[in-house]
PDB file of C-alpha atoms in Angstrom:
ATOM      1  CA  UNK Y 253     -28.385  -0.436  -2.096  1.00 79.00           C
ATOM      2  CA  UNK Y 254     -29.187   0.047  -5.456  1.00 91.00           C
ATOM      3  CA  UNK Y 255     -25.821   0.850  -6.259  1.00 94.00           C
ATOM      4  CA  UNK Y 256     -24.084  -1.357  -4.643  1.00 96.00           C
ATOM      5  CA  UNK Y 257     -26.630  -4.231  -5.971  1.00 95.00           C
ATOM      6  CA  UNK Y 258     -25.767  -2.861  -9.414  1.00 94.00           C
ATOM      7  CA  UNK Y 259     -22.101  -3.407  -9.074  1.00 97.00           C
ATOM      8  CA  UNK Y 260     -19.819  -6.699  -9.964  1.00 95.00           C
ATOM      9  CA  UNK Y 261     -17.125  -6.547  -7.282  1.00 96.00           C
ATOM     10  CA  UNK Y 262     -13.702  -7.434  -9.360  1.00 94.00           C
ATOM     11  CA  UNK Y 263     -12.080  -9.671  -6.990  1.00 96.00           C
ATOM     12  CA  UNK Y 264     -13.807 -11.912  -3.845  1.00 97.00           C
ATOM     13  CA  UNK Y 265     -12.277  -9.342  -1.672  1.00 97.00           C
ATOM     14  CA  UNK Y 266     -14.361  -6.574  -2.916  1.00 97.00           C
ATOM     15  CA  UNK Y 267     -17.112  -8.999  -2.925  1.00 97.00           C
ATOM     16  CA  UNK Y 268     -17.316 -10.009   0.695  1.00 98.00           C
ATOM     17  CA  UNK Y 269     -17.426  -6.251   0.935  1.00 98.00           C
ATOM     18  CA  UNK Y 270     -19.988  -5.489  -0.902  1.00 98.00           C
ATOM     19  CA  UNK Y 271     -21.747  -8.117   0.830  1.00 98.00           C
ATOM     20  CA  UNK Y 272     -20.793  -6.907   3.841  1.00 98.00           C
ATOM     21  CA  UNK Y 273     -22.459  -3.706   2.938  1.00 97.00           C
ATOM     22  CA  UNK Y 274     -25.284  -4.835   1.634  1.00 98.00           C
ATOM     23  CA  UNK Y 275     -26.208  -6.825   5.000  1.00 98.00           C
ATOM     24  CA  UNK Y 276     -24.995  -3.449   6.787  1.00 97.00           C
ATOM     25  CA  UNK Y 277     -27.883  -1.669   5.052  1.00 96.00           C
ATOM     26  CA  UNK Y 278     -30.600  -4.308   5.169  1.00 97.00           C
ATOM     27  CA  UNK Y 279     -29.772  -4.875   9.477  1.00 97.00           C
ATOM     28  CA  UNK Y 280     -29.765  -0.550   9.710  1.00 97.00           C
ATOM     29  CA  UNK Y 281     -32.504   1.786   8.972  1.00 95.00           C
ATOM     30  CA  UNK Y 282     -30.419   4.263   9.462  1.00 96.00           C
ATOM     31  CA  UNK Y 283     -27.140   2.667   8.015  1.00 95.00           C
ATOM     32  CA  UNK Y 284     -26.210   5.784   5.456  1.00 95.00           C
ATOM     33  CA  UNK Y 285     -25.831   8.418   8.580  1.00 95.00           C
ATOM     34  CA  UNK Y 286     -22.786   9.276  10.560  1.00 92.00           C
ATOM     35  CA  UNK Y 287     -25.443   8.778  13.735  1.00 92.00           C
ATOM     36  CA  UNK Y 288     -24.939   5.056  12.691  1.00 93.00           C
ATOM     37  CA  UNK Y 289     -22.633   3.434  14.933  1.00 94.00           C
ATOM     38  CA  UNK Y 290     -20.635   1.078  14.852  1.00 94.00           C
ATOM     39  CA  UNK Y 291     -20.358   1.807  11.395  1.00 96.00           C
ATOM     40  CA  UNK Y 292     -22.093   4.147   8.455  1.00 95.00           C
ATOM     41  CA  UNK Y 293     -21.416   4.487   4.831  1.00 97.00           C
ATOM     42  CA  UNK Y 294     -19.463   7.421   3.350  1.00 96.00           C
ATOM     43  CA  UNK Y 295     -19.048   8.431  -0.290  1.00 97.00           C
ATOM     44  CA  UNK Y 296     -15.731   9.315  -2.111  1.00 97.00           C
ATOM     45  CA  UNK Y 297     -14.365  10.779  -4.682  1.00 97.00           C
ATOM     46  CA  UNK Y 298     -11.107  10.544  -6.589  1.00 98.00           C
ATOM     47  CA  UNK Y 299     -11.093  13.693  -9.097  1.00 97.00           C
ATOM     48  CA  UNK Y 300      -8.552  13.113 -11.822  1.00 97.00           C
ATOM     49  CA  UNK Y 301      -7.411  15.554 -14.575  1.00 94.00           C
ATOM     50  CA  UNK Y 302      -9.246  15.516 -17.964  1.00 91.00           C
ATOM     51  CA  UNK Y 303      -6.053  14.242 -19.199  1.00 91.00           C
ATOM     52  CA  UNK Y 304      -6.552  10.992 -16.708  1.00 92.00           C
ATOM     53  CA  UNK Y 305      -2.926  11.619 -15.384  1.00 93.00           C
ATOM     54  CA  UNK Y 306      -2.832  13.262 -12.335  1.00 95.00           C
ATOM     55  CA  UNK Y 307      -5.086  12.816  -9.383  1.00 97.00           C
ATOM     56  CA  UNK Y 308      -6.331  15.674  -6.433  1.00 96.00           C
ATOM     57  CA  UNK Y 309      -5.505  14.763  -3.018  1.00 96.00           C
ATOM     58  CA  UNK Y 310      -6.390  16.577  -0.037  1.00 94.00           C
ATOM     59  CA  UNK Y 311      -3.676  17.026   3.119  1.00 93.00           C
ATOM     60  CA  UNK Y 312      -7.129  16.192   5.651  1.00 83.00           C
ATOM     61  CA  UNK Y 313      -6.954  18.686   8.488  1.00 82.00           C
ATOM     62  CA  UNK Y 314      -8.496  15.796  11.008  1.00 79.00           C
ATOM     63  CA  UNK Y 315      -7.097  12.805   9.542  1.00 79.00           C
ATOM     64  CA  UNK Y 316      -3.781  14.258   8.659  1.00 84.00           C
ATOM     65  CA  UNK Y 317      -2.904  12.528   5.730  1.00 90.00           C
ATOM     66  CA  UNK Y 318      -3.502  12.803   1.897  1.00 95.00           C
ATOM     67  CA  UNK Y 319      -6.745  11.507   1.013  1.00 95.00           C
ATOM     68  CA  UNK Y 320      -9.255  11.372  -1.748  1.00 96.00           C
ATOM     69  CA  UNK Y 321     -12.121  13.658  -1.267  1.00 96.00           C
ATOM     70  CA  UNK Y 322     -15.415  12.576   0.413  1.00 94.00           C
ATOM     71  CA  UNK Y 323     -17.484  12.133   3.385  1.00 90.00           C
ATOM     72  CA  UNK Y 324     -20.846  11.441   4.599  1.00 92.00           C
ATOM     73  CA  UNK Y 325     -23.945  11.109   3.156  1.00 95.00           C
ATOM     74  CA  UNK Y 326     -26.522  13.920   3.262  1.00 95.00           C
ATOM     75  CA  UNK Y 327     -30.303  13.943   3.716  1.00 91.00           C
ATOM     76  CA  UNK Y 328     -30.418  15.442   0.008  1.00 92.00           C
ATOM     77  CA  UNK Y 329     -28.041  12.731  -1.190  1.00 94.00           C
ATOM     78  CA  UNK Y 330     -30.409  10.808  -3.582  1.00 93.00           C
ATOM     79  CA  UNK Y 331     -27.444   8.943  -4.659  1.00 95.00           C
ATOM     80  CA  UNK Y 332     -24.249   7.572  -3.575  1.00 97.00           C
ATOM     81  CA  UNK Y 333     -23.017   8.870  -6.754  1.00 97.00           C
ATOM     82  CA  UNK Y 334     -24.407  12.140  -6.223  1.00 97.00           C
ATOM     83  CA  UNK Y 335     -23.085  12.054  -2.614  1.00 97.00           C
ATOM     84  CA  UNK Y 336     -19.801  11.414  -4.267  1.00 98.00           C
ATOM     85  CA  UNK Y 337     -20.131  14.078  -6.324  1.00 97.00           C
ATOM     86  CA  UNK Y 338     -21.197  17.167  -4.489  1.00 96.00           C
ATOM     87  CA  UNK Y 339     -18.612  15.946  -1.952  1.00 95.00           C
ATOM     88  CA  UNK Y 340     -15.828  16.135  -4.454  1.00 95.00           C
ATOM     89  CA  UNK Y 341     -17.176  19.658  -5.471  1.00 94.00           C
ATOM     90  CA  UNK Y 342     -17.745  21.187  -2.070  1.00 93.00           C
ATOM     91  CA  UNK Y 343     -14.218  19.716  -0.962  1.00 93.00           C
ATOM     92  CA  UNK Y 344     -11.989  21.294  -4.649  1.00 93.00           C
ATOM     93  CA  UNK Y 345     -14.375  24.100  -5.145  1.00 91.00           C
ATOM     94  CA  UNK Y 346     -14.157  22.742  -8.784  1.00 92.00           C
ATOM     95  CA  UNK Y 347     -17.031  23.215 -11.571  1.00 89.00           C
ATOM     96  CA  UNK Y 348     -18.074  21.147 -14.323  1.00 90.00           C
ATOM     97  CA  UNK Y 349     -17.204  17.746 -12.425  1.00 95.00           C
ATOM     98  CA  UNK Y 350     -18.083  14.502 -14.127  1.00 95.00           C
ATOM     99  CA  UNK Y 351     -18.488  11.620 -12.132  1.00 97.00           C
ATOM    100  CA  UNK Y 352     -18.977   7.240 -13.021  1.00 96.00           C
ATOM    101  CA  UNK Y 353     -21.658   6.211 -11.698  1.00 96.00           C
ATOM    102  CA  UNK Y 354     -20.268   2.889 -10.957  1.00 97.00           C
ATOM    103  CA  UNK Y 355     -17.453   2.638  -7.857  1.00 98.00           C
ATOM    104  CA  UNK Y 356     -14.288   1.641  -8.286  1.00 98.00           C
ATOM    105  CA  UNK Y 357     -13.616   0.308  -4.912  1.00 98.00           C
ATOM    106  CA  UNK Y 358     -14.928  -0.318  -1.863  1.00 98.00           C
ATOM    107  CA  UNK Y 359     -13.068   0.563   1.221  1.00 97.00           C
ATOM    108  CA  UNK Y 360     -13.975  -0.019   5.152  1.00 96.00           C
ATOM    109  CA  UNK Y 361     -11.820   1.815   7.560  1.00 90.00           C
ATOM    110  CA  UNK Y 362     -12.060   3.032  11.134  1.00 85.00           C
ATOM    111  CA  UNK Y 363     -11.642   6.328  11.934  1.00 79.00           C
ATOM    112  CA  UNK Y 364      -8.892   7.300  14.909  1.00 75.00           C
ATOM    113  CA  UNK Y 365      -9.848  11.487  15.054  1.00 69.00           C
ATOM    114  CA  UNK Y 366     -12.655  14.056  14.728  1.00 72.00           C
ATOM    115  CA  UNK Y 367     -16.263  13.428  15.421  1.00 74.00           C
ATOM    116  CA  UNK Y 368     -16.204  10.064  13.902  1.00 74.00           C
ATOM    117  CA  UNK Y 369     -13.657   8.615  16.280  1.00 75.00           C
ATOM    118  CA  UNK Y 370     -13.507   4.940  16.790  1.00 78.00           C
ATOM    119  CA  UNK Y 371     -16.664   4.227  14.357  1.00 85.00           C
ATOM    120  CA  UNK Y 372     -16.132   2.364  10.528  1.00 92.00           C
ATOM    121  CA  UNK Y 373     -16.724   4.169   7.430  1.00 93.00           C
ATOM    122  CA  UNK Y 374     -17.735   1.524   4.570  1.00 97.00           C
ATOM    123  CA  UNK Y 375     -16.342   3.916   2.131  1.00 97.00           C
ATOM    124  CA  UNK Y 376     -18.311   3.751  -1.484  1.00 98.00           C
ATOM    125  CA  UNK Y 377     -15.459   5.562  -3.608  1.00 98.00           C
ATOM    126  CA  UNK Y 378     -15.984   6.816  -7.291  1.00 98.00           C
ATOM    127  CA  UNK Y 379     -14.550   8.136  -9.991  1.00 98.00           C
ATOM    128  CA  UNK Y 380     -14.774  12.189 -10.700  1.00 97.00           C
ATOM    129  CA  UNK Y 381     -13.331  13.626 -13.666  1.00 96.00           C
ATOM    130  CA  UNK Y 382     -11.952  17.302 -13.492  1.00 94.00           C
ATOM    131  CA  UNK Y 383     -12.696  19.753 -16.915  1.00 88.00           C
ATOM    132  CA  UNK Y 384      -9.212  21.087 -17.959  1.00 73.00           C
ATOM    133  CA  UNK Y 385      -8.140  24.689 -16.593  1.00 69.00           C
ATOM    134  CA  UNK Y 386     -10.357  24.805 -13.464  1.00 66.00           C
ATOM    135  CA  UNK Y 387      -8.642  25.578 -10.692  1.00 78.00           C
ATOM    136  CA  UNK Y 388      -9.414  24.317  -7.023  1.00 82.00           C
ATOM    137  CA  UNK Y 389     -10.280  25.908  -3.897  1.00 76.00           C
ATOM    138  CA  UNK Y 390      -9.363  24.719  -0.453  1.00 71.00           C
ATOM    139  CA  UNK Y 391     -11.743  23.833   1.526  1.00 76.00           C
ATOM    140  CA  UNK Y 392     -12.183  24.592   5.279  1.00 74.00           C
ATOM    141  CA  UNK Y 393     -11.490  20.620   5.603  1.00 73.00           C
ATOM    142  CA  UNK Y 394      -8.173  20.766   4.428  1.00 69.00           C
ATOM    143  CA  UNK Y 395      -4.528  21.564   5.203  1.00 82.00           C
ATOM    144  CA  UNK Y 396      -3.562  21.470   1.356  1.00 82.00           C
ATOM    145  CA  UNK Y 397      -5.146  20.474  -1.562  1.00 93.00           C
ATOM    146  CA  UNK Y 398      -2.619  19.951  -4.859  1.00 93.00           C
ATOM    147  CA  UNK Y 399      -2.242  17.541  -8.138  1.00 94.00           C
ATOM    148  CA  UNK Y 400      -0.335  14.949  -7.857  1.00 96.00           C
ATOM    149  CA  UNK Y 401       0.671  12.316 -10.803  1.00 96.00           C
ATOM    150  CA  UNK Y 402      -0.605   8.985 -10.544  1.00 95.00           C
ATOM    151  CA  UNK Y 403       3.366   7.691 -10.996  1.00 93.00           C
ATOM    152  CA  UNK Y 404       4.278  10.210  -8.394  1.00 95.00           C
ATOM    153  CA  UNK Y 405       2.185   9.640  -5.038  1.00 96.00           C
ATOM    154  CA  UNK Y 406       2.773  11.692  -1.879  1.00 95.00           C
ATOM    155  CA  UNK Y 407       2.687   9.348   1.276  1.00 93.00           C
ATOM    156  CA  UNK Y 408      -0.557   7.296   1.186  1.00 94.00           C
ATOM    157  CA  UNK Y 409      -1.905   4.343   2.555  1.00 91.00           C
ATOM    158  CA  UNK Y 410      -2.919   1.302   1.143  1.00 92.00           C
ATOM    159  CA  UNK Y 411      -6.243   2.291   0.230  1.00 93.00           C
ATOM    160  CA  UNK Y 412      -5.753   5.287  -1.507  1.00 96.00           C
ATOM    161  CA  UNK Y 413      -2.981   2.884  -3.168  1.00 96.00           C
ATOM    162  CA  UNK Y 414      -5.399   0.713  -4.238  1.00 96.00           C
ATOM    163  CA  UNK Y 415      -7.838   3.565  -5.332  1.00 97.00           C
ATOM    164  CA  UNK Y 416      -5.394   5.035  -7.822  1.00 97.00           C
ATOM    165  CA  UNK Y 417      -4.433   1.395  -9.800  1.00 96.00           C
ATOM    166  CA  UNK Y 418      -8.176   0.568  -9.714  1.00 96.00           C
ATOM    167  CA  UNK Y 419      -8.698   3.954 -11.307  1.00 97.00           C
ATOM    168  CA  UNK Y 420      -5.700   4.249 -13.786  1.00 95.00           C
ATOM    169  CA  UNK Y 421      -6.701   0.425 -14.860  1.00 94.00           C
ATOM    170  CA  UNK Y 422     -10.317   1.746 -15.511  1.00 94.00           C
ATOM    171  CA  UNK Y 423      -8.987   4.515 -17.394  1.00 93.00           C
ATOM    172  CA  UNK Y 424      -7.343   2.197 -19.464  1.00 89.00           C
ATOM    173  CA  UNK Y 425      -9.363  -0.885 -20.426  1.00 68.00           C
ATOM    174  CA  UNK Y 426     -13.307   0.939 -19.955  1.00 56.00           C
ATOM    175  CA  UNK Y 427     -14.619   3.604 -22.159  1.00 51.00           C
ATOM    176  CA  UNK Y 428     -15.846   6.154 -19.591  1.00 46.00           C
ATOM    177  CA  UNK Y 429     -19.348   7.034 -19.148  1.00 46.00           C
ATOM    178  CA  UNK Y 430     -20.144  10.404 -17.706  1.00 47.00           C
ATOM    179  CA  UNK Y 431     -22.411  12.126 -15.864  1.00 45.00           C
ATOM    180  CA  UNK Y 432     -22.557  15.461 -13.865  1.00 45.00           C
TER     181      UNK Y 432
END
């Protein structure tokens, strides 16, 4: 809850989502865990290359769409940023990733396939930067994993497009304080 309590939402819609997430976490002791229904908090990462011009997306096996890396919080995760960094590392095989601990945006979306079908993910989305020259390794959760220029994305849903747009804005306007 600390991450969300200390986060300044960039607009009214994001502020409403922030309030919804905080209410959910206050009302549900299990609100962070996959077993919580009808919704639970997840954490994801948009991985950008060292130049800040390309993003690493996964063609998710279950969902069948190009998405940022991420997933469910686990018992060993102590922060949402830590969960996003763990997921990005596991799903990309990249080493030396750095994360901006302030969320880029929130996204509430319903899962229509897989073990969480019917549940809503209350996703907290972070910016993660890869070091130059690091090769990715596709995980078993992906049909494909690829770098895309931010201005030439594959067919992505509006949430991923919004995440890329907000990330571009953050990279252009704010100095990044990243931690690994």
